[in-house]
Coordinates of C-alpha atoms and ligand atoms in Angstrom, one line a residue:
M145 CA 83.3 -132.3 -29.0
F146 CA 87.1 -133.4 -25.9
R147 CA 88.6 -135.1 -28.1
T148 CA 88.4 -132.8 -31.4
T149 CA 89.9 -129.5 -29.8
R150 CA 92.8 -131.7 -27.6
V151 CA 94.2 -132.5 -30.7
P152 CA 95.4 -130.0 -31.7
L153 CA 95.9 -127.8 -28.5
V154 CA 98.5 -131.2 -27.9
R155 CA 99.9 -130.6 -31.4
A156 CA 100.5 -126.6 -31.0
V157 CA 102.3 -127.6 -27.2
L158 CA 104.6 -129.8 -29.4
A159 CA 105.5 -127.3 -32.1
A160 CA 105.8 -124.5 -29.1
L161 CA 108.5 -126.8 -28.3
L162 CA 110.1 -127.9 -30.7
A163 CA 111.1 -124.4 -31.1
L164 CA 112.5 -123.7 -28.1
L165 CA 114.5 -126.8 -28.5
A166 CA 115.5 -125.1 -32.7
V167 CA 116.7 -122.0 -30.1
A168 CA 118.1 -124.1 -27.8
C169 CA 120.2 -125.7 -30.1
G170 CA 121.6 -122.6 -31.9
K171 CA 119.4 -122.5 -35.1
E172 CA 118.6 -118.8 -34.3
G173 CA 119.9 -116.3 -32.5
S174 CA 123.6 -117.2 -31.6
P175 CA 126.4 -116.6 -33.0
P176 CA 127.5 -117.8 -36.9
V177 CA 129.5 -121.2 -36.7
K178 CA 133.2 -121.2 -38.1
G179 CA 133.4 -122.7 -41.9
P180 CA 132.3 -122.6 -44.9
A181 CA 128.5 -121.4 -45.1
E182 CA 126.7 -124.1 -47.6
N183 CA 125.1 -120.4 -49.1
K184 CA 128.4 -119.0 -49.9
L185 CA 130.1 -121.5 -51.6
P186 CA 130.5 -121.1 -55.3
H187 CA 128.5 -123.1 -58.2
Y188 CA 130.4 -123.5 -61.1
Q189 CA 129.4 -124.7 -64.1
V190 CA 129.2 -127.7 -65.8
D191 CA 131.2 -128.2 -69.2
R192 CA 128.6 -131.4 -70.0
G193 CA 129.7 -131.4 -73.5
F194 CA 133.3 -131.8 -72.3
Q195 CA 135.3 -134.4 -73.1
L196 CA 138.9 -135.7 -73.1
P197 CA 139.1 -139.5 -74.5
E198 CA 143.8 -138.9 -74.5
S199 CA 143.2 -138.9 -70.8
R200 CA 143.2 -142.9 -69.5
I201 CA 142.3 -140.9 -66.4
W202 CA 139.0 -139.5 -68.0
T203 CA 138.0 -141.9 -69.9
R204 CA 137.8 -144.6 -67.2
A205 CA 136.3 -142.4 -64.7
K206 CA 133.9 -141.4 -67.5
K207 CA 133.2 -144.6 -68.2
R208 CA 132.5 -145.8 -64.4
G209 CA 130.6 -142.3 -64.4
Y210 CA 131.7 -141.5 -61.0
L211 CA 135.5 -139.0 -59.9
R212 CA 137.3 -141.0 -57.4
V213 CA 139.6 -137.3 -55.1
G214 CA 141.9 -138.2 -53.1
V215 CA 141.9 -135.1 -50.0
K216 CA 142.2 -134.8 -45.7
E217 CA 139.4 -134.9 -43.9
D218 CA 141.8 -132.8 -40.7
Q219 CA 142.5 -129.8 -41.8
P220 CA 140.3 -127.1 -41.2
Y221 CA 139.7 -124.2 -43.6
L222 CA 141.5 -127.0 -46.3
G223 CA 139.9 -130.9 -46.4
E224 CA 137.4 -131.3 -43.1
R225 CA 134.5 -133.8 -43.0
D226 CA 131.8 -133.8 -40.9
P227 CA 131.4 -136.2 -39.2
A228 CA 128.1 -136.6 -39.0
T229 CA 127.3 -135.8 -42.3
G230 CA 130.0 -137.3 -43.4
T231 CA 130.2 -134.3 -46.0
Y232 CA 134.0 -132.7 -47.3
S233 CA 134.0 -128.4 -47.1
G234 CA 137.1 -126.8 -47.8
F235 CA 139.2 -124.6 -49.9
D236 CA 140.7 -127.5 -51.6
I237 CA 138.0 -129.4 -51.8
E238 CA 136.3 -126.7 -53.5
I239 CA 139.5 -126.7 -55.7
A240 CA 138.6 -130.4 -56.3
R241 CA 135.1 -129.5 -57.2
M242 CA 135.8 -126.6 -59.3
M243 CA 137.9 -128.8 -61.4
A244 CA 135.6 -131.8 -61.5
A245 CA 132.6 -129.4 -63.5
S246 CA 135.1 -128.5 -65.8
L247 CA 136.1 -132.4 -66.8
G248 CA 132.2 -132.5 -67.3
F249 CA 131.2 -134.2 -63.4
E250 CA 128.4 -133.1 -61.6
P251 CA 128.5 -131.8 -58.4
K252 CA 127.6 -135.5 -56.9
T253 CA 129.1 -137.9 -59.2
I254 CA 132.5 -136.6 -56.6
R255 CA 132.9 -139.4 -54.5
F256 CA 136.1 -137.9 -52.0
R257 CA 138.3 -140.3 -50.2
T258 CA 140.5 -139.4 -47.0
I259 CA 144.2 -140.2 -48.7
A260 CA 146.8 -139.0 -45.4
S261 CA 150.7 -136.9 -46.3
A262 CA 152.0 -140.4 -46.4
N263 CA 149.8 -142.3 -49.3
R264 CA 149.9 -139.7 -52.4
E265 CA 151.8 -141.0 -54.4
T266 CA 150.7 -144.8 -53.7
A267 CA 147.2 -144.3 -53.7
L268 CA 148.1 -142.3 -57.8
Q269 CA 150.2 -144.9 -58.9
N270 CA 147.7 -147.8 -57.8
G271 CA 145.2 -145.9 -59.7
Q272 CA 142.8 -145.9 -56.3
I273 CA 142.1 -141.9 -57.3
D274 CA 141.7 -139.9 -59.9
F275 CA 143.1 -137.4 -58.5
Y276 CA 144.4 -135.7 -55.0
V277 CA 143.3 -132.4 -53.7
G278 CA 145.2 -132.0 -49.9
T279 CA 147.7 -129.3 -49.5
Y280 CA 150.0 -131.6 -51.5
T281 CA 153.7 -129.6 -52.2
I282 CA 154.6 -129.6 -55.9
N283 CA 159.0 -130.9 -56.1
D284 CA 160.8 -132.3 -57.9
K285 CA 161.3 -135.7 -56.0
R286 CA 157.4 -136.1 -56.4
K287 CA 157.5 -135.0 -60.5
R288 CA 159.5 -138.2 -60.6
L289 CA 156.4 -140.6 -58.8
V290 CA 153.4 -138.4 -59.6
G291 CA 152.3 -135.3 -62.3
F292 CA 151.0 -132.5 -61.2
A293 CA 148.9 -129.3 -62.6
G294 CA 149.0 -126.6 -61.3
P295 CA 149.9 -124.4 -58.9
Y296 CA 146.9 -122.5 -56.9
Y297 CA 148.4 -121.5 -53.9
L298 CA 151.3 -120.8 -52.3
A299 CA 151.6 -121.6 -48.3
G300 CA 154.7 -122.0 -46.4
Q301 CA 156.2 -124.2 -43.6
S302 CA 155.2 -122.5 -40.0
L303 CA 155.2 -123.8 -36.2
L304 CA 152.1 -123.9 -33.9
V305 CA 152.6 -124.1 -30.3
R306 CA 150.6 -124.3 -27.4
K307 CA 150.0 -120.0 -26.1
D308 CA 151.4 -119.9 -23.1
E309 CA 155.4 -121.4 -24.7
D310 CA 157.8 -117.9 -24.9
D311 CA 160.9 -120.0 -25.9
I312 CA 159.8 -121.3 -29.8
H313 CA 159.9 -118.5 -32.3
G314 CA 161.5 -120.2 -35.1
P315 CA 162.5 -123.6 -36.3
E316 CA 166.0 -122.8 -35.0
D317 CA 164.4 -122.3 -31.9
L318 CA 163.6 -126.0 -32.0
A319 CA 166.9 -128.2 -31.3
G320 CA 166.4 -130.3 -27.7
K321 CA 162.3 -129.5 -28.3
R322 CA 159.9 -132.6 -29.1
V323 CA 157.9 -131.3 -32.9
C324 CA 155.4 -133.2 -34.8
S325 CA 154.8 -133.4 -38.3
A326 CA 153.2 -135.7 -41.4
A327 CA 154.6 -138.7 -42.2
G328 CA 155.5 -138.2 -45.2
S329 CA 155.3 -134.3 -45.7
T330 CA 157.8 -131.6 -46.5
P331 CA 157.6 -129.9 -42.9
Y332 CA 159.0 -133.1 -41.6
Q333 CA 161.5 -133.8 -43.8
R334 CA 162.8 -130.4 -43.9
I335 CA 163.1 -130.0 -40.4
K336 CA 165.1 -133.2 -40.8
A337 CA 167.8 -132.5 -43.0
D338 CA 168.1 -128.6 -41.9
F339 CA 167.5 -128.6 -38.0
P340 CA 168.8 -131.6 -37.0
K341 CA 169.2 -131.2 -33.3
A342 CA 164.8 -131.2 -33.0
V343 CA 163.6 -134.0 -31.7
L344 CA 160.8 -135.1 -34.2
V345 CA 157.5 -137.3 -33.7
A346 CA 155.6 -139.3 -36.7
Y347 CA 152.4 -139.1 -37.0
D348 CA 150.2 -139.8 -39.7
T349 CA 148.5 -136.5 -39.9
Y350 CA 148.3 -133.2 -38.0
S351 CA 145.9 -133.3 -36.0
V352 CA 146.7 -136.5 -34.3
C353 CA 149.8 -133.7 -33.4
V354 CA 147.4 -131.2 -32.6
D355 CA 146.4 -133.6 -29.6
N356 CA 149.5 -134.1 -28.5
L357 CA 150.3 -130.1 -28.0
L358 CA 147.2 -129.8 -26.4
T359 CA 148.5 -132.5 -24.1
Y360 CA 151.9 -131.7 -23.0
Q361 CA 153.3 -134.4 -25.4
V362 CA 155.3 -132.6 -27.9
D363 CA 156.5 -128.8 -27.9
A364 CA 155.5 -127.6 -31.4
V365 CA 153.4 -128.8 -34.5
T366 CA 155.2 -127.8 -37.8
T367 CA 153.4 -127.9 -41.0
D368 CA 152.7 -125.3 -43.7
D369 CA 150.5 -121.9 -42.4
A370 CA 147.6 -122.7 -44.0
I371 CA 146.8 -125.8 -42.0
L372 CA 148.6 -124.1 -39.0
I373 CA 145.6 -120.6 -39.0
G374 CA 143.0 -123.7 -39.2
Y375 CA 143.8 -125.0 -35.8
A376 CA 144.5 -122.3 -33.5
A377 CA 141.8 -120.9 -34.9
K378 CA 140.0 -123.6 -33.5
V379 CA 141.0 -123.0 -30.2
P380 CA 142.2 -119.8 -30.0
E381 CA 142.5 -119.8 -26.5
E382 CA 145.7 -122.8 -25.8
L383 CA 147.2 -121.9 -29.8
K384 CA 149.1 -119.7 -31.7
V385 CA 150.8 -119.6 -34.6
V386 CA 155.0 -118.5 -34.7
G387 CA 157.4 -116.3 -36.7
K388 CA 157.9 -116.4 -40.4
P389 CA 156.9 -118.8 -42.7
F390 CA 160.6 -120.9 -43.8
S391 CA 159.3 -122.2 -47.3
E392 CA 158.0 -122.3 -50.2
E393 CA 154.6 -125.1 -50.4
P394 CA 153.3 -124.3 -53.9
Y395 CA 150.1 -126.3 -53.6
G396 CA 149.1 -128.7 -56.9
I397 CA 147.0 -131.4 -58.0
G398 CA 148.5 -134.8 -57.8
V399 CA 147.6 -136.9 -61.4
P400 CA 149.1 -140.3 -62.1
R401 CA 152.5 -139.7 -64.2
G402 CA 151.9 -140.3 -67.7
D403 CA 148.1 -138.7 -68.0
N404 CA 149.5 -135.7 -69.6
A405 CA 146.1 -134.7 -71.5
L406 CA 144.4 -134.7 -68.0
R407 CA 147.2 -132.2 -65.9
L408 CA 147.0 -129.5 -68.4
A409 CA 142.9 -130.5 -68.6
L410 CA 143.4 -129.2 -65.4
D411 CA 145.3 -126.3 -65.8
D412 CA 143.4 -125.1 -67.9
A413 CA 140.6 -125.4 -65.8
L414 CA 142.4 -123.6 -62.5
E415 CA 142.8 -121.3 -64.6
A416 CA 139.6 -120.3 -66.6
G417 CA 138.4 -120.4 -62.3
E418 CA 141.5 -117.9 -61.4
K419 CA 140.0 -116.0 -64.5
N420 CA 136.1 -116.2 -64.3
G421 CA 136.1 -115.8 -60.2
D422 CA 135.7 -118.9 -58.5
W423 CA 139.0 -119.2 -57.5
K424 CA 138.5 -116.1 -55.4
R425 CA 135.2 -117.2 -54.3
A426 CA 136.1 -120.4 -53.7
Y427 CA 138.6 -119.3 -51.4
D428 CA 136.9 -116.5 -49.7
A429 CA 133.7 -118.7 -48.3
T430 CA 136.7 -121.6 -46.9
L431 CA 140.4 -120.2 -46.5
G432 CA 139.4 -116.8 -46.0
L433 CA 137.3 -117.9 -43.3
S434 CA 141.0 -117.7 -41.5
G435 CA 141.4 -114.0 -41.8
V436 CA 143.6 -113.6 -44.1
P437 CA 143.0 -112.0 -47.4
A438 CA 142.8 -113.9 -50.6
P439 CA 145.8 -113.6 -52.2
K440 CA 147.0 -113.5 -55.9
P441 CA 147.5 -117.0 -57.1
P442 CA 151.3 -118.0 -58.3
A443 CA 151.6 -118.4 -62.1
I444 CA 150.2 -122.2 -63.1
D445 CA 153.5 -124.5 -64.3
R446 CA 153.1 -126.7 -67.3
Y447 CA 155.6 -128.1 -67.4
P448 CA 156.7 -130.6 -70.7
A449 CA 155.8 -134.2 -70.3
S450 CA 158.7 -136.6 -69.0
Ligands
LIG286 N1 152.2 -129.1 -48.2 C1 152.9 -130.4 -47.5 C2 153.6 -131.8 -47.9 O1 152.2 -132.2 -49.4 C3 152.3 -130.3 -46.1 C4 151.3 -130.6 -45.8 C5 150.1 -132.2 -46.5 O2 150.8 -133.4 -45.2 O3 149.8 -132.0 -46.5 O4 153.6 -132.6 -47.6

């Protein structure tokens, strides 16, 4: 008799303890965590009948059964990987999912792969990835090496400094200052060419630059405003974005050069997403969390094959 009543009692106590633990861990009653909420993310209609035999990349991916997409993993709101689950999230990730759906790939058949700024062209040229979505500025120099669909967003170069910094308001204040950026990026190149008195420091990723800024190893981090806003939002009591953007950084989807069929299919997919509201829904659920309302996406540039 004693034994039969005891087990349910132990269970009830355990259940109560678990419920308490859940509240203590913030599952209930705590403010929402910053970042895309899974249930707010759009679901993109997979075009199951889609065919693109004239694209070498698409045909291979279809045979293989999955897409390999290059992205970033340390850029809040844009491309971020949760180290606990391995899940990627952010605006660029949503653009990649939207593109995959248009090309006829189910969400579970996308394999994201983190590729740093300096390695994008090589990854596309070597066939390590099918396309790349990660704050990738379209420019003529890169167009000689890879193709670009888009643009799908327009960013601008800016500066991130510590909250107590009073001397840096724009790139002209960087003379003699230690400035960090990612190797192989356009912001790095621009400081080198236009503000040679700045003391440039390069790392593979911007998150390492931000660590260096927080520990007083550098005085500023420079890259696109969209990226810097995300870092500032993580530690608003320590960091701030200053000045006005001083460049135009149109984001494109990098594809292997020569696969014009794939590039133009991605242009179509972006245009369709902008028209049917997917683009705006993706933005609102990710980059929009930074507080910047959705801009009008830039016009797609379907440049001729070269
Ligand atoms: N948009 C710039 C670039 O493509 C900076 C961001 C990045 O490094 O991804 O170089």
